[in-house]
Amino acid sequence: MKVLDVNSVTKVFGNYKAVDKVSFSIEEGKIFGLLGPNGAGKTTIIRMITNIFAPDEGSIKIFGEDINSNSKNQIGYLPEERGLYKKTKVIEQLEYFGRLKGLTRNEAHKKAKYWLEKVGANGWENKKIQELSKGMAQKVQFVSTILHEPNFMIFDEPFSGFDPINAELLINILLEMKSQGKTIILSTHQMYQVEKLCDDIFMINKGKQVLNGNLREIKKNYGKNNLIIEFEGNGNFLKSISQNQIIDYSENRAEIKITSYDEAQQILKNAITDNQITRFEIEEPPLNQIFIDIVEKNRDEYETIK
Amino acid sequence: MKQSNKIWTIISFEFITRVKSKGFIISTILAPIFLIALIIIPGLVASFSMNETSKHIAVIDQSSIVVDKLIRDDAKTFFKSNSSVDELKKQILNGKLDAFLLIPNDVLQKGEVTVFTPGGGGIGYIEKIDKIISDIVREKRLLNAGVDKKVITIVEQGIDIKSIKVTTEGTQKDYTEFFSIFGYMLGFMIYFLMFMYGAIVMRGVITEKVNRIIEVINSSAKPMEIMMGKIFGIGGVGLLQVLIWVILLAVVTVAGGSIATMFIHQPSLSSISQGAAATQIKGLPFDIPQIPIGVWFAFVFFFLVGYFMYSALFAAVGSAVDQEEDAQQLQMPITMPLIIPILFMPAIMANPDGTLAIVLSLIPFFSPIIMTARIAATSVPLWQIATSVVLTLGTLLLCVWLASKIYRTGILMYGKKPSFKELIKWIRLAK
């Protein structure tokens, strides 16, 4: 089932096309990475999904229905720029945000307590936000967005302000939610977290889609994979490969640029005839590399047009 | 969940967190304490001094019925005089005389007695005169009419005392002046409340924007709900505060009055506390006539309409800026129409039925202050009140509509402080 279906959506601010004919969809139970450089249009897309404003063209469906004021209650949204009332007690804010999402005061109170304990924040109920450290406030903020236990959540840079221990805690909560069949959009610049958590990704640059699909597939098909092969033998198989492709060569070890998995299989076949293979590994390019490549390629194109 | 519940959630959050705050509790308590000090201390001082120094009051009794009984009652204070009114007026201005009493020939028919005073000086002796003369006149009247003594005790009809203030400019009615001051006070109070609570709304909007709370709330509720919830919630706080003050004021003046009268040893407090005289608050350095209930209605109505009108505009300004300092310039078009009525107030109160007063009171942005003041100070024709009510309500809707358009765009905009031109663009672009 499609939890979210974004269909050819465009949003224009004045003369500026913030989002240009963007389409993607998210299956239930997936963690979906929404990527892009700063100012690419990520926040605009999220704001349209959360119905903060409406698209100029195209349609967005949540749980198969057009966005309406009710769909706000089905989403949990942690914005990148976030904040809490500094002079209000933790429990009072959580109750407020929970009630705004349709919980009763009682439910909100119970769930607030449950989640505070879960993130290791029990005993903070009666503290004011201004008494908390940044990391502590971030935990409260996180709780405020998932309090109503929505089936669809959007986290924009959820890890900022967290130390590695708390980041790990957050990752575990996200994975637990995923295992419960909940759907998550994760928007972050931390590619390491994306590689670790996301099933599918969507990348936007200058308002336009540049990548969309399964993360593994994208990496596999990106065409910039490296083959690392270690062997014992004459190494004759390397002679049939163009010198440009061989990035690194030493005795018993070679690093070869390949464009497809078939090519790697061919190299393996050639090598195995008179070599003992001790290591054969196709190294996918880090997402980080893909990200930078795409953004730079785009910039070049843009400047040529100019 | 129904939308109305979201607005209600926002209203109750805004209301409860603010009512519970230290600022609210302190300002609610401190303001009346200040007011109590202002009212009760001079009252008490006046009542103490009343017992110590007796006044010299001349009595011109053209009817010859009353004066003897007055002197019998309090020989220290009252004495018979044959001087002319002008002569006695001079004596008052010279300070030789505290007051004089003119009892006309037809006192029995018209029931009117005039006290000439230099203004101020406490009302203790006026009440005394009222009491004594009322008794005499009532008795005489009823006896003349051949009524039974039993009936006389039942009938509580008193007489009117017109208090006339003698000044170098001539004489004027005390109550007119009171109602003018009272109107000025009400107008000023509305000005103060609209400004104070409007600014609170604006600060609340800016705080939510600066702390980026708005982004979270915005994903839960509509901008219109957030804005109106805030305005209603804070308006509720304002109304509660005013209500607490009014109740405190009533309790204090009644209690203060009783305390003061205890010092004066009024012989018949009970009879005064019935009838029309009950609305006179004793123990004060001035007397307060009955304030028509309509004035209070007008006060509450125009406070609410004015508050909603201006706070919507304040909310729009708050949404457009990133910090309070930037709001100064954008606030100008809001603060100007707030301040202008206050500047015109003395002129309007001098002639509350004049053309200037009528015109200004019909301009919707001025109505809350000026119309309230006029209603308190004079009897405003119904058509004028109706016109201003319709115009202010219409303007209120227009303001809320415009403000909500600016607000929904403004809360998502960060960075450059927008110009008026940009605000107009936002209004046009918002769907």
PDB file of C-alpha atoms in Angstrom, chain A residues 11 13-14 43 47 50-56 69-70 72-73 75 77 79-86 88-89 92-93 95-97 99-103 105 128 141 144-145, chain B residues 1 3 5-14 16-17 20 22 204 207-208 210-223 226 230 408 411-414 425 429 431:
ATOM      1  CA  LYS A  11       5.222  24.938  -6.256  1.00  0.00           C
ATOM      2  CA  PHE A  13       7.000  31.375  -5.116  1.00  0.00           C
ATOM      3  CA  GLY A  14       6.776  34.532  -7.178  1.00  0.00           C
ATOM      4  CA  THR A  43      11.319  21.739   3.020  1.00  0.00           C
ATOM      5  CA  ARG A  47       5.400  21.562   3.852  1.00  0.00           C
ATOM      6  CA  THR A  50       2.071  18.362   5.931  1.00  0.00           C
ATOM      7  CA  ASN A  51      -0.510  20.673   4.328  1.00  0.00           C
ATOM      8  CA  ILE A  52       1.174  23.831   5.551  1.00  0.00           C
ATOM      9  CA  PHE A  53       0.579  25.022   2.016  1.00  0.00           C
ATOM     10  CA  ALA A  54      -0.910  23.502  -1.112  1.00  0.00           C
ATOM     11  CA  PRO A  55       0.913  22.676  -4.358  1.00  0.00           C
ATOM     12  CA  ASP A  56       0.248  24.900  -7.366  1.00  0.00           C
ATOM     13  CA  SER A  69      -7.262  19.018   7.294  1.00  0.00           C
ATOM     14  CA  ASN A  70      -7.714  15.615   8.879  1.00  0.00           C
ATOM     15  CA  LYS A  72      -2.544  16.551   9.623  1.00  0.00           C
ATOM     16  CA  ASN A  73      -3.439  14.268  12.517  1.00  0.00           C
ATOM     17  CA  ILE A  75       1.390  12.692  10.307  1.00  0.00           C
ATOM     18  CA  TYR A  77       6.453  16.036  11.677  1.00  0.00           C
ATOM     19  CA  PRO A  79      10.866  20.177  11.350  1.00  0.00           C
ATOM     20  CA  GLU A  80      14.514  21.019  10.899  1.00  0.00           C
ATOM     21  CA  GLU A  81      13.966  24.415  12.454  1.00  0.00           C
ATOM     22  CA  ARG A  82      12.219  23.606  15.657  1.00  0.00           C
ATOM     23  CA  GLY A  83      11.511  24.913  19.045  1.00  0.00           C
ATOM     24  CA  LEU A  84       9.479  24.693  22.193  1.00  0.00           C
ATOM     25  CA  TYR A  85       7.941  27.198  24.562  1.00  0.00           C
ATOM     26  CA  LYS A  86      10.874  28.123  26.788  1.00  0.00           C
ATOM     27  CA  THR A  88       6.373  26.174  29.751  1.00  0.00           C
ATOM     28  CA  LYS A  89       6.758  22.867  31.537  1.00  0.00           C
ATOM     29  CA  GLU A  92       2.324  20.873  29.506  1.00  0.00           C
ATOM     30  CA  GLN A  93       3.842  21.374  26.064  1.00  0.00           C
ATOM     31  CA  GLU A  95       0.006  17.606  26.318  1.00  0.00           C
ATOM     32  CA  TYR A  96      -0.637  20.647  24.144  1.00  0.00           C
ATOM     33  CA  PHE A  97       1.034  19.218  21.048  1.00  0.00           C
ATOM     34  CA  ARG A  99      -4.076  17.542  21.894  1.00  0.00           C
ATOM     35  CA  LEU A 100      -3.438  19.511  18.726  1.00  0.00           C
ATOM     36  CA  LYS A 101      -3.012  16.150  17.019  1.00  0.00           C
ATOM     37  CA  GLY A 102      -6.361  14.973  18.293  1.00  0.00           C
ATOM     38  CA  LEU A 103      -5.515  13.213  21.561  1.00  0.00           C
ATOM     39  CA  ARG A 105      -5.601  15.510  27.553  1.00  0.00           C
ATOM     40  CA  LYS A 128      10.784  24.190  31.935  1.00  0.00           C
ATOM     41  CA  GLN A 141      10.925  17.818  20.729  1.00  0.00           C
ATOM     42  CA  SER A 144       6.294  15.878  20.802  1.00  0.00           C
ATOM     43  CA  THR A 145       6.216  14.744  17.163  1.00  0.00           C
TER      44      THR A 145
ATOM     45  CA  MET B   1     -11.083  15.455  15.551  1.00  0.00           C
ATOM     46  CA  GLN B   3     -11.646  21.676  13.819  1.00  0.00           C
ATOM     47  CA  ASN B   5     -11.685  21.416  19.068  1.00  0.00           C
ATOM     48  CA  LYS B   6      -8.308  22.490  17.742  1.00  0.00           C
ATOM     49  CA  ILE B   7      -9.180  26.144  18.158  1.00  0.00           C
ATOM     50  CA  TRP B   8     -10.447  25.346  21.619  1.00  0.00           C
ATOM     51  CA  THR B   9      -7.182  23.533  22.433  1.00  0.00           C
ATOM     52  CA  ILE B  10      -5.191  26.562  21.320  1.00  0.00           C
ATOM     53  CA  ILE B  11      -7.436  28.986  23.207  1.00  0.00           C
ATOM     54  CA  SER B  12      -7.243  27.007  26.423  1.00  0.00           C
ATOM     55  CA  PHE B  13      -3.473  26.575  26.163  1.00  0.00           C
ATOM     56  CA  GLU B  14      -2.909  30.281  25.557  1.00  0.00           C
ATOM     57  CA  ILE B  16      -4.157  28.761  30.979  1.00  0.00           C
ATOM     58  CA  THR B  17      -0.402  29.181  30.494  1.00  0.00           C
ATOM     59  CA  LYS B  20      -0.762  30.765  35.487  1.00  0.00           C
ATOM     60  CA  LYS B  22       3.870  35.086  37.356  1.00  0.00           C
ATOM     61  CA  GLY B 204       3.268  35.755  21.385  1.00  0.00           C
ATOM     62  CA  THR B 207       7.971  34.189  20.146  1.00  0.00           C
ATOM     63  CA  GLU B 208       6.406  31.269  18.305  1.00  0.00           C
ATOM     64  CA  VAL B 210      11.519  33.015  16.615  1.00  0.00           C
ATOM     65  CA  ASN B 211      11.509  29.756  18.556  1.00  0.00           C
ATOM     66  CA  ARG B 212      10.253  27.976  15.437  1.00  0.00           C
ATOM     67  CA  ILE B 213       7.349  26.553  17.380  1.00  0.00           C
ATOM     68  CA  ILE B 214       5.056  27.761  14.651  1.00  0.00           C
ATOM     69  CA  GLU B 215       6.379  25.175  12.218  1.00  0.00           C
ATOM     70  CA  VAL B 216       5.308  22.400  14.586  1.00  0.00           C
ATOM     71  CA  ILE B 217       1.903  23.903  15.354  1.00  0.00           C
ATOM     72  CA  ASN B 218       1.369  24.734  11.714  1.00  0.00           C
ATOM     73  CA  SER B 219       1.633  21.054  10.850  1.00  0.00           C
ATOM     74  CA  SER B 220      -1.169  20.390  13.340  1.00  0.00           C
ATOM     75  CA  ALA B 221      -3.609  23.257  12.813  1.00  0.00           C
ATOM     76  CA  LYS B 222      -4.528  25.883  10.225  1.00  0.00           C
ATOM     77  CA  PRO B 223      -2.916  29.328  10.420  1.00  0.00           C
ATOM     78  CA  ILE B 226      -3.608  29.378  15.375  1.00  0.00           C
ATOM     79  CA  LYS B 230      -4.182  33.043  20.253  1.00  0.00           C
ATOM     80  CA  ARG B 408      -0.217  32.639   7.055  1.00  0.00           C
ATOM     81  CA  ILE B 411       4.930  32.935   9.837  1.00  0.00           C
ATOM     82  CA  LEU B 412       6.843  30.930   7.218  1.00  0.00           C
ATOM     83  CA  MET B 413       9.050  33.809   6.079  1.00  0.00           C
ATOM     84  CA  TYR B 414      12.409  34.396   7.630  1.00  0.00           C
ATOM     85  CA  LYS B 425       1.789  41.335  -2.131  1.00  0.00           C
ATOM     86  CA  LEU B 429      -1.022  36.109  -3.274  1.00  0.00           C
ATOM     87  CA  LYS B 431      -5.491  32.163  -1.552  1.00  0.00           C
TER      88      LYS B 431
END
